[in-house]
PDB file of C-alpha atoms in Angstrom:
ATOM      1  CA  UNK S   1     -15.000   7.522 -20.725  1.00 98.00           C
ATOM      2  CA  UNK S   2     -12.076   6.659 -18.792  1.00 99.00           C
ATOM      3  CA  UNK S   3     -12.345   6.339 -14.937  1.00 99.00           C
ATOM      4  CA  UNK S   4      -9.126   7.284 -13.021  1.00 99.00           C
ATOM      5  CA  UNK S   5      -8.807   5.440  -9.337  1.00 99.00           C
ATOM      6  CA  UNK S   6      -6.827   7.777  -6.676  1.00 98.00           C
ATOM      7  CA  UNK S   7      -6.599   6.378  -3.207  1.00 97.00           C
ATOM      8  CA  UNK S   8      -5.079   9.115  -0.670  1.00 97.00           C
ATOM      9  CA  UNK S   9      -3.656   9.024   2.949  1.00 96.00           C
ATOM     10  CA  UNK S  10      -2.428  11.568   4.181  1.00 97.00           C
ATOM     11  CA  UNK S  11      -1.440  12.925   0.667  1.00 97.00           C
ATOM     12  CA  UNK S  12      -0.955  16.399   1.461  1.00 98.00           C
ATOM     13  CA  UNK S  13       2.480  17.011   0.304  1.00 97.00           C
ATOM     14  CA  UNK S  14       1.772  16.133  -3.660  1.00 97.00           C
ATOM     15  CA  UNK S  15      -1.640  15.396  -4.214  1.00 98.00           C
ATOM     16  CA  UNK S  16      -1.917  18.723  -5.898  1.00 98.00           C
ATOM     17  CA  UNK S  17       0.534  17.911  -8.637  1.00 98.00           C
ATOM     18  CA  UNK S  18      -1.330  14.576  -9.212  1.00 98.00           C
ATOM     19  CA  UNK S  19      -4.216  15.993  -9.310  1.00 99.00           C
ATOM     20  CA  UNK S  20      -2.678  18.690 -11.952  1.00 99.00           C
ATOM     21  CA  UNK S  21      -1.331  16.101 -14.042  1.00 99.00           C
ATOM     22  CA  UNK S  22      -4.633  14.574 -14.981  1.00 99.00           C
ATOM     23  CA  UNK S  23      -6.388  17.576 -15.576  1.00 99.00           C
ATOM     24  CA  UNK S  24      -3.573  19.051 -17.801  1.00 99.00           C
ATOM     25  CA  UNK S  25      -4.416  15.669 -20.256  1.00 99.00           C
ATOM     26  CA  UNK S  26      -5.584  16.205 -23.679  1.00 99.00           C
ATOM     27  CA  UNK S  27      -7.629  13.911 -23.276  1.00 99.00           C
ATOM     28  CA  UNK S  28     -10.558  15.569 -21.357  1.00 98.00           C
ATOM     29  CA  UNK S  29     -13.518  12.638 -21.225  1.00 99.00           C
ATOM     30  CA  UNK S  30     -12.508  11.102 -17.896  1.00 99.00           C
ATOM     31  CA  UNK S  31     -13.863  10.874 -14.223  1.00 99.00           C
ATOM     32  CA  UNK S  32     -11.107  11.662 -11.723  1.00 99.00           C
ATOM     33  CA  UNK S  33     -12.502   9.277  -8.755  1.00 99.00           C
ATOM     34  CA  UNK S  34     -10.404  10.542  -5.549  1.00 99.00           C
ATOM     35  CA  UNK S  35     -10.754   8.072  -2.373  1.00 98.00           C
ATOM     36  CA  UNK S  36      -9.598   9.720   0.664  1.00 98.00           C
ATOM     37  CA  UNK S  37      -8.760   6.734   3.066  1.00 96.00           C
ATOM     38  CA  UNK S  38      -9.013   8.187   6.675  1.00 96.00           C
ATOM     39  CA  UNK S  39      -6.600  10.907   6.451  1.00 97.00           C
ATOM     40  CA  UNK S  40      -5.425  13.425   9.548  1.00 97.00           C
ATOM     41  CA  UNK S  41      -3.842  15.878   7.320  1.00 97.00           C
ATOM     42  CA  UNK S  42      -5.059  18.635   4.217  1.00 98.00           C
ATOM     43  CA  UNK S  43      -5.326  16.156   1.835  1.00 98.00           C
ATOM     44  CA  UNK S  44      -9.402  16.528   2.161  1.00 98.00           C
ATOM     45  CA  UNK S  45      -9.276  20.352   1.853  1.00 98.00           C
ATOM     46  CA  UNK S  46      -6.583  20.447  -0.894  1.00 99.00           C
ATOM     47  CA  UNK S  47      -8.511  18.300  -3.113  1.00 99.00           C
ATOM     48  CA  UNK S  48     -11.965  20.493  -1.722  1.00 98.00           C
ATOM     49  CA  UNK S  49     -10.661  23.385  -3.507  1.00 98.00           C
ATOM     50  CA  UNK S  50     -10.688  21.746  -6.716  1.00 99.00           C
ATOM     51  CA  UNK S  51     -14.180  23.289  -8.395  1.00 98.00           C
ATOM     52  CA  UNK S  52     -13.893  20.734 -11.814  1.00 98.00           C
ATOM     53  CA  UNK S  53     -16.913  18.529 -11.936  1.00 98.00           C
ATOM     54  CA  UNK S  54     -14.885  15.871 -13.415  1.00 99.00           C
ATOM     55  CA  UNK S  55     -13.465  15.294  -9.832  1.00 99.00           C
ATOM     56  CA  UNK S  56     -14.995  13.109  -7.157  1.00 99.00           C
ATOM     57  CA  UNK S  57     -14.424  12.952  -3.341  1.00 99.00           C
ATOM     58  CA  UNK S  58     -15.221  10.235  -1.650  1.00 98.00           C
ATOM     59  CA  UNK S  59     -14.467  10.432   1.851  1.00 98.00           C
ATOM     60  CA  UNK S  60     -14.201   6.640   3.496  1.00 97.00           C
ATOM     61  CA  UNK S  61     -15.277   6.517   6.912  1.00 94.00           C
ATOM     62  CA  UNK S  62     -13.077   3.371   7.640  1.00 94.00           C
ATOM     63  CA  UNK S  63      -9.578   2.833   6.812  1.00 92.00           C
ATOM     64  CA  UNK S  64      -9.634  -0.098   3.601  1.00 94.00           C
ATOM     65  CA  UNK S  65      -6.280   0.311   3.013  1.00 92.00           C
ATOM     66  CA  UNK S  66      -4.669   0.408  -0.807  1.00 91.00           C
ATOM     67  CA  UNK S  67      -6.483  -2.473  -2.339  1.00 94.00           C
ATOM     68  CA  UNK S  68      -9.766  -1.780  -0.691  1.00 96.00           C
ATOM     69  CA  UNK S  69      -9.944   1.912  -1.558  1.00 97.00           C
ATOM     70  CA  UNK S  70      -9.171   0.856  -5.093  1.00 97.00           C
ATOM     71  CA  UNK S  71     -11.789  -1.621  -4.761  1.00 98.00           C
ATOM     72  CA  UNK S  72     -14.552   0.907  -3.664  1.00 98.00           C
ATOM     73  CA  UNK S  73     -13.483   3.446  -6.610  1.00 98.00           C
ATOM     74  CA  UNK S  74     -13.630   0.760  -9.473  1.00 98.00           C
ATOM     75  CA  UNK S  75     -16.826  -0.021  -8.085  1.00 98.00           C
ATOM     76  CA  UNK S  76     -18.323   3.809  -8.049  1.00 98.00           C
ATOM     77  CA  UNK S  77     -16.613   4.146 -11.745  1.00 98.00           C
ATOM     78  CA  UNK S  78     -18.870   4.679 -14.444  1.00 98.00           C
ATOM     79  CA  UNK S  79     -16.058   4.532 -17.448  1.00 98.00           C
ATOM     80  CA  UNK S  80     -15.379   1.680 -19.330  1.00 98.00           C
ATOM     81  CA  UNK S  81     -11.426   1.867 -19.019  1.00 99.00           C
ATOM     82  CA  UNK S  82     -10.305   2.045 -15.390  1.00 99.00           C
ATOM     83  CA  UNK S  83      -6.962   3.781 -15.023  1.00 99.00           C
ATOM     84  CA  UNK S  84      -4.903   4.332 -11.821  1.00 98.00           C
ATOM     85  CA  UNK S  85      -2.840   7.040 -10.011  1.00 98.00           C
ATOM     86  CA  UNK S  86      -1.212   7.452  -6.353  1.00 97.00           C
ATOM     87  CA  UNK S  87      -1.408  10.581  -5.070  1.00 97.00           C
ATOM     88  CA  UNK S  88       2.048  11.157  -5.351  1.00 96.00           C
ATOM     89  CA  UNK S  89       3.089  10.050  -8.905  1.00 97.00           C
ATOM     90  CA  UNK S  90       2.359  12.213 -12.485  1.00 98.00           C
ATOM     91  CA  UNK S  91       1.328  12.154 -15.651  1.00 99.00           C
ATOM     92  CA  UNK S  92       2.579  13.271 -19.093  1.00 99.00           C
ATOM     93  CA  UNK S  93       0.056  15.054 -20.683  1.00 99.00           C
ATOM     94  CA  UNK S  94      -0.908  12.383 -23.428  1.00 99.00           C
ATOM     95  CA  UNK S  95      -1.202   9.891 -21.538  1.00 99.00           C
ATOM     96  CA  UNK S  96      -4.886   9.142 -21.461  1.00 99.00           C
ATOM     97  CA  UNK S  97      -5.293  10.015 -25.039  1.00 99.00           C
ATOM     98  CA  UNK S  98      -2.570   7.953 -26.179  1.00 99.00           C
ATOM     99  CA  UNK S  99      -2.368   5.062 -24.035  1.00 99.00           C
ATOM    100  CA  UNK S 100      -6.519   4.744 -24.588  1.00 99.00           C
ATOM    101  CA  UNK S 101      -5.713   5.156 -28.771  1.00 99.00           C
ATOM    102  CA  UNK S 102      -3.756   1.845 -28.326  1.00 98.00           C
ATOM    103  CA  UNK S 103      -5.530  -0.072 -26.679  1.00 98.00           C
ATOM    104  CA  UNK S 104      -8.631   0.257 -29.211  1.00 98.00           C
ATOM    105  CA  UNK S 105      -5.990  -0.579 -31.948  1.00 98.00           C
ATOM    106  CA  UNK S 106      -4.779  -3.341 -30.106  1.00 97.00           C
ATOM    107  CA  UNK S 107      -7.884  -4.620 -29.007  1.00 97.00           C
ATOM    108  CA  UNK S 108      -5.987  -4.927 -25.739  1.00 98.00           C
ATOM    109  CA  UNK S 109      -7.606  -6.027 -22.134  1.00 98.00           C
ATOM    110  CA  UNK S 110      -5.311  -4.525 -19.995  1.00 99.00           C
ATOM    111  CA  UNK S 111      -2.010  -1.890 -21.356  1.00 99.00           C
ATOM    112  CA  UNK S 112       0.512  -0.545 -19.513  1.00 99.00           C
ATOM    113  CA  UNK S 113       3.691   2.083 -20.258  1.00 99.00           C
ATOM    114  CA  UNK S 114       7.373   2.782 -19.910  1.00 98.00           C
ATOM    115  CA  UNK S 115       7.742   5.662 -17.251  1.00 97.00           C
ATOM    116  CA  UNK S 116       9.997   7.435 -15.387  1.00 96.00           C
ATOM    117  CA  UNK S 117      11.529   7.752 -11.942  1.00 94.00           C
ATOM    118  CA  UNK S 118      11.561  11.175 -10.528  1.00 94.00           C
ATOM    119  CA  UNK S 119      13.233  12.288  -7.094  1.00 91.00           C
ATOM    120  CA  UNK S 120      11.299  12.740  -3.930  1.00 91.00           C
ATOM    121  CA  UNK S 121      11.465  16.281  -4.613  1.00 90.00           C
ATOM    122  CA  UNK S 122       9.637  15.758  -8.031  1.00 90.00           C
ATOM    123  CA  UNK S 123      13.010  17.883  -9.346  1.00 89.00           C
ATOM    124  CA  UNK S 124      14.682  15.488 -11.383  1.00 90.00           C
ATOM    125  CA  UNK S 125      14.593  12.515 -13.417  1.00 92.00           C
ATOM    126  CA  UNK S 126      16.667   9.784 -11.939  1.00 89.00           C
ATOM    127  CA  UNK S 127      15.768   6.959 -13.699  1.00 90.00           C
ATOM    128  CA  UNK S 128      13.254   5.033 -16.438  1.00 92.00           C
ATOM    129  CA  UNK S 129      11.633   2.111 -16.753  1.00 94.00           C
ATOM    130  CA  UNK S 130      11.397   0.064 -19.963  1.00 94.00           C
ATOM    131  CA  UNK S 131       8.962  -2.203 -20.536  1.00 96.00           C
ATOM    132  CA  UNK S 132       8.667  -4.828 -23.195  1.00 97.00           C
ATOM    133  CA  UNK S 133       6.169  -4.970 -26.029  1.00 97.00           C
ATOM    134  CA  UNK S 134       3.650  -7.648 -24.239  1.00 98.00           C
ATOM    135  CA  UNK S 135       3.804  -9.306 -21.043  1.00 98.00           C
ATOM    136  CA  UNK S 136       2.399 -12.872 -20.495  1.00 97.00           C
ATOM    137  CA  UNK S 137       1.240 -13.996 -17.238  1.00 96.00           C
ATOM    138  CA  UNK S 138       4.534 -16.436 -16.706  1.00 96.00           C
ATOM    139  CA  UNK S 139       5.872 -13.030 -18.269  1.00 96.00           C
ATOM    140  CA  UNK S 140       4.730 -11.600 -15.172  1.00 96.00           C
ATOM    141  CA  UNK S 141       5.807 -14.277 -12.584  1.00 96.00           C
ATOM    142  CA  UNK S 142       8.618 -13.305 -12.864  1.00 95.00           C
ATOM    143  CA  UNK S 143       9.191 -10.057 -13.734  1.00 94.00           C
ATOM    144  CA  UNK S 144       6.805  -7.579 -12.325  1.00 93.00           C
ATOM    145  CA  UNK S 145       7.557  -4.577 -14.892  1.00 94.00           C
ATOM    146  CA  UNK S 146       4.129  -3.251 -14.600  1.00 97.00           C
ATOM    147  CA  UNK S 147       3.951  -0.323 -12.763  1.00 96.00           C
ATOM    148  CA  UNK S 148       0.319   0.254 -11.335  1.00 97.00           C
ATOM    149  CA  UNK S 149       0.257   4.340 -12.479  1.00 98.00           C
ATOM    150  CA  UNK S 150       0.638   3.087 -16.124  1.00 99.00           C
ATOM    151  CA  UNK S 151      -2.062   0.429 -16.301  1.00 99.00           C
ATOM    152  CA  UNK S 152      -5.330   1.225 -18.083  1.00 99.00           C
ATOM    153  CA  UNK S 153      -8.178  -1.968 -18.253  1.00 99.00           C
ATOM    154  CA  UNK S 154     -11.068  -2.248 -20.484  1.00 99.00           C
ATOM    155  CA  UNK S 155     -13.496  -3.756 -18.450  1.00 98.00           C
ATOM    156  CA  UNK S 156     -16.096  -3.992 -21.317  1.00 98.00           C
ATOM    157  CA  UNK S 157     -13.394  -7.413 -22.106  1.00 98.00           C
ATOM    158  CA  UNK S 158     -12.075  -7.895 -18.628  1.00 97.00           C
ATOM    159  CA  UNK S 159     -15.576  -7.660 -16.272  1.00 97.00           C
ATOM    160  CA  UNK S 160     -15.921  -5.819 -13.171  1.00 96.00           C
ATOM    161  CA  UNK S 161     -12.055  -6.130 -11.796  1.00 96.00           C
ATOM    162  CA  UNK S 162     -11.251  -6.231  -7.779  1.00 96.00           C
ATOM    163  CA  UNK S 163      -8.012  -6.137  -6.495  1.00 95.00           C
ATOM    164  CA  UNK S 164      -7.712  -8.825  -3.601  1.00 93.00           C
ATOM    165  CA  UNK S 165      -7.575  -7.908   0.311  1.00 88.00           C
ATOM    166  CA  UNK S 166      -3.754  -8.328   1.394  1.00 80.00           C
ATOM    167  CA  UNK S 167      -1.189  -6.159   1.818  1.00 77.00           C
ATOM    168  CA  UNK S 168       1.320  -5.676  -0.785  1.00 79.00           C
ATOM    169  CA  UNK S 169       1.703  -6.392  -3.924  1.00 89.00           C
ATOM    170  CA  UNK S 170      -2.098  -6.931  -4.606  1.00 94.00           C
ATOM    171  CA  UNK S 171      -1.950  -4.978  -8.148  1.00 95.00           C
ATOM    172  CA  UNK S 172       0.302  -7.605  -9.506  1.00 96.00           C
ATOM    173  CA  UNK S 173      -1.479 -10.413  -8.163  1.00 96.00           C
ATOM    174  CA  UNK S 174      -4.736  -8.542 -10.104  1.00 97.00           C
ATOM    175  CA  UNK S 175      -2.785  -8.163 -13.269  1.00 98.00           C
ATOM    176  CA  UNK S 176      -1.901 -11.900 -13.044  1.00 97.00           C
ATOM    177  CA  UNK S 177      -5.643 -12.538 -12.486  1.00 96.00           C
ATOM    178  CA  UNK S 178      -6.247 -11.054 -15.371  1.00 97.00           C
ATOM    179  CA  UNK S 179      -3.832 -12.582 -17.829  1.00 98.00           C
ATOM    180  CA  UNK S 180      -4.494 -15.658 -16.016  1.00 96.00           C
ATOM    181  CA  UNK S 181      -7.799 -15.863 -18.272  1.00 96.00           C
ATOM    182  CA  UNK S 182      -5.341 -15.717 -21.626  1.00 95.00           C
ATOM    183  CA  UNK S 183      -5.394 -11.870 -21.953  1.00 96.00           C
ATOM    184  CA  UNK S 184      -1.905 -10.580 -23.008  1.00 93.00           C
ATOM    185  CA  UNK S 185      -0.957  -7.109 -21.682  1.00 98.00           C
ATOM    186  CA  UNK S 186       0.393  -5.073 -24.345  1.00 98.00           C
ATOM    187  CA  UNK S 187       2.937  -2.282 -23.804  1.00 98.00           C
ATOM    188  CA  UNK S 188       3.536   0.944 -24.936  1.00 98.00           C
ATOM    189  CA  UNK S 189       7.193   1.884 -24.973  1.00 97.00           C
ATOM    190  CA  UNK S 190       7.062   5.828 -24.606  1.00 97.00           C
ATOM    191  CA  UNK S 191       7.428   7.087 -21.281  1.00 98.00           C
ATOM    192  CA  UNK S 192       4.297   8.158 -20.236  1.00 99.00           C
ATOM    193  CA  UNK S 193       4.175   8.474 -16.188  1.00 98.00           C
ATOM    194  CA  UNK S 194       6.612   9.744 -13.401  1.00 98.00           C
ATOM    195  CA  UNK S 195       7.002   7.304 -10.311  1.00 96.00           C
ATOM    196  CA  UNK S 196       8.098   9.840  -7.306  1.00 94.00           C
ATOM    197  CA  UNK S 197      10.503   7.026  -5.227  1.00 84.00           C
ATOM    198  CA  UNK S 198      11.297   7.348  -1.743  1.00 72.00           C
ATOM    199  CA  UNK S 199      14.363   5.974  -0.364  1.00 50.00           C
ATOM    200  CA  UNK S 200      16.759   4.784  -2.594  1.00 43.00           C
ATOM    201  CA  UNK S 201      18.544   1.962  -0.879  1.00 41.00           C
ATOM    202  CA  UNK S 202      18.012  -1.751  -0.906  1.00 40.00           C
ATOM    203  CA  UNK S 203      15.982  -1.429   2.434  1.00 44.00           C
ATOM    204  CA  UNK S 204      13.780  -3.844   4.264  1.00 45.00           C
ATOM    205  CA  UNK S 205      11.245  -1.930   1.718  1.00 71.00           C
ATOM    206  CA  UNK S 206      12.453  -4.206  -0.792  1.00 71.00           C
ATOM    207  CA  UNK S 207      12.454  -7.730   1.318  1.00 75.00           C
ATOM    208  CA  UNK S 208       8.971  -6.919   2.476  1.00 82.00           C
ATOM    209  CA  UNK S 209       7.725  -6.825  -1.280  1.00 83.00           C
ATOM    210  CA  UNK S 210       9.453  -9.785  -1.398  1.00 89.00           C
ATOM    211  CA  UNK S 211       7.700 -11.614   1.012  1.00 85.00           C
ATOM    212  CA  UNK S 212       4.474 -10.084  -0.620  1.00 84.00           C
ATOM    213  CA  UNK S 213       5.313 -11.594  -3.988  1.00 89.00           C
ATOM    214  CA  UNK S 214       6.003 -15.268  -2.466  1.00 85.00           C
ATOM    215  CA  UNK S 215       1.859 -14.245  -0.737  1.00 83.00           C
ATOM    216  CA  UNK S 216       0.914 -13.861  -4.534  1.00 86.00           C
ATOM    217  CA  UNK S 217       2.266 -17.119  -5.480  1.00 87.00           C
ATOM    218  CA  UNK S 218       0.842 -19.062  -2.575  1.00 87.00           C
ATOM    219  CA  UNK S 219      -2.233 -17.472  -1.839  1.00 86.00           C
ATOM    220  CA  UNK S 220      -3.362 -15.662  -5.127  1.00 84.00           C
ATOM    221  CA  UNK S 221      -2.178 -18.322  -7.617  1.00 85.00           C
ATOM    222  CA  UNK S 222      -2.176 -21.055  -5.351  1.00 87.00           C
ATOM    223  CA  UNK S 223       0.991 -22.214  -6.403  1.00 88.00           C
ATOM    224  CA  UNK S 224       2.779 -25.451  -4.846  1.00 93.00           C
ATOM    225  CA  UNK S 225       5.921 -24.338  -3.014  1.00 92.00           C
ATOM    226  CA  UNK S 226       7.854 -26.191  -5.853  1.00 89.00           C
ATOM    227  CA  UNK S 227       5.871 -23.985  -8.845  1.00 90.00           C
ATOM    228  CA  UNK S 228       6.896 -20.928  -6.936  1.00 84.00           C
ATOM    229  CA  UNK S 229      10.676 -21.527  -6.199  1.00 90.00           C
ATOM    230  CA  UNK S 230      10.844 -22.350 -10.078  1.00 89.00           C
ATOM    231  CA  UNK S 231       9.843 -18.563 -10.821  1.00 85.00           C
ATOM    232  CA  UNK S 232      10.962 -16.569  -7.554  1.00 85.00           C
ATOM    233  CA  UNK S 233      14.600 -16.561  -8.381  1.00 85.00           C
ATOM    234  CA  UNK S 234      13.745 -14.872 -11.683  1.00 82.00           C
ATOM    235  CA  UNK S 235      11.774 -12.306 -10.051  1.00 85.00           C
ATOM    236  CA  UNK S 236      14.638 -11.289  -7.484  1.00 88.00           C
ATOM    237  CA  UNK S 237      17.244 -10.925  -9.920  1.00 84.00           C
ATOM    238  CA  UNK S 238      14.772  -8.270 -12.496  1.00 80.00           C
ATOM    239  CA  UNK S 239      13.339  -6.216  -9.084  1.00 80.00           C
ATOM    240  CA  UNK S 240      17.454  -5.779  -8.086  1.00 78.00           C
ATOM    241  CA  UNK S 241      18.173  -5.171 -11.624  1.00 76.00           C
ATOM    242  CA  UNK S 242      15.317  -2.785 -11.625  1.00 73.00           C
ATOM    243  CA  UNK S 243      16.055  -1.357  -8.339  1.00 67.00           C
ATOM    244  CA  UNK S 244      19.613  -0.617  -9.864  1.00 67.00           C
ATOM    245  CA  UNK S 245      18.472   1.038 -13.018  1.00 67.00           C
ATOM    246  CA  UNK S 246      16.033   3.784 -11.302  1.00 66.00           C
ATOM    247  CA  UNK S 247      18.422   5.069  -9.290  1.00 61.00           C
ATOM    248  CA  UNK S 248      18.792   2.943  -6.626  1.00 54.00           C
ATOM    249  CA  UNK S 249      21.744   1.227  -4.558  1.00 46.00           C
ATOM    250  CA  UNK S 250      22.767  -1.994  -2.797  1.00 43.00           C
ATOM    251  CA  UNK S 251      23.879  -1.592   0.939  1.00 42.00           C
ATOM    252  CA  UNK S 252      26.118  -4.429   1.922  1.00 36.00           C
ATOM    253  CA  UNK S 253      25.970  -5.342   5.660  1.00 36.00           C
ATOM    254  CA  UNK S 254      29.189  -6.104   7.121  1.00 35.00           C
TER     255      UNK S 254
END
């Protein structure tokens, strides 16, 4: 079975087409595990009104925030691959069933896919994301091409996994945990997942997740200052190139 971890806040606006996406998968043995994280809006009702047993509300009574709502589904999951979804991003409809096909003739601990970038609107394409074949954890480091909607675990090689408590960033730093033990990620290059992106300008957004990879390096990998200016140029460089690619731009301040 595969368990699929959806942390909501205040998810009103699309967590009816995520929610759509994984039950239109042809793949059809899963748990959809949805964490509502102290919302003020619909989001409760919407997903209420959803009468498939495969779905599960839990309704958190304190706010954990995105790593500790992931934390508490992984932990009510009964699957042995653990996948993840935002309330606001998609999936293709062979996702599941393909991405879980791989891994079994990989033999891999942790996949992830290509995907694409869709406008707020969820209207139009305006981007993709490639990824390569097999990431390595310096791989990683210092290029963080793996997009949290796409990854799928098998904890029967990886253990009980547990994303840790700080904000931003804290799905990389669990992939990196994870490779960290000599797992490879492996890749499949077919788009299989739509990222919805907000703003598309090179905001404070994208300093702040800055800041939160330099938190990995220090705090998560306990890297000397010295071992993490060696890779934090690197990573820089691919997230503008990345930003660039999906449809972004580059504001210059005058």
């Amino acid at each position: 079975m595969i368990s699929i971890i959806m942390p909501a806040h205040n998810a009103e606006a699309h967590i009816q087409a995520a929610i759509d996406s994984v039950l239109a998968q042809s793949w059809t043995d899963f748990e959809l595990l949805i964490l509502d994280d102290c919302s003020t809006d619909e989001t409760v009702a919407l997903v209420q009104a959803y009468t498939d047993p495969r779905i599960r509300l839990y309704i958190l009574e304190e706010n954990l925030g995105a790593a500790g709502t992931r934390n508490y589904g992984i932990r009510q999951a009964t699957g042995r691959y653990i996948a993840f979804l935002d309330s606001d991003d998609c999936w293709k409809p062979k996702k599941l069933e393909l991405q879980r096909a791989f891994m079994q003739e990989n033999k891999a601990a942790l996949s992830y896919t290509a995907y694409d970038v869709m406008s707020p609107d969820g209207e139009r394409i305006t981007g993709h994301v490639e990824v390569p074949e097999s990431v390595t954890y310096r791989y990683l480091l210092r290029n963080t091409i793996i997009g949290c909607l796409t990854v799928m675990i098998d904890t029967k090689q990886t253990g009980l996994v547990q994303m840790p408590i700080f904000k931003g960033a804290e799905d990389t730093a669990t992939w990196l945990s994870i490779l960290k033990k000599g797992h490879v990620a492996k890749g499949l290059t077919e788009p299989l997942a739509l990222y919805r992106k907000g703003n598309a300008s090179l905001s404070s957004n994208k300093f702040q997740m800055a800041k939160h990879i330099w938190q990995v390096y220090r705090k998560s990998q306990n890297m000397s200052v010295f071992t993490a200016l060696t890779h934090f140029p690197f990573y820089l460089w691919n997230g503008l190139v990345k930003h660039l690619r999906t449809g972004g731009s580059v504001k210059l301040v005058k």
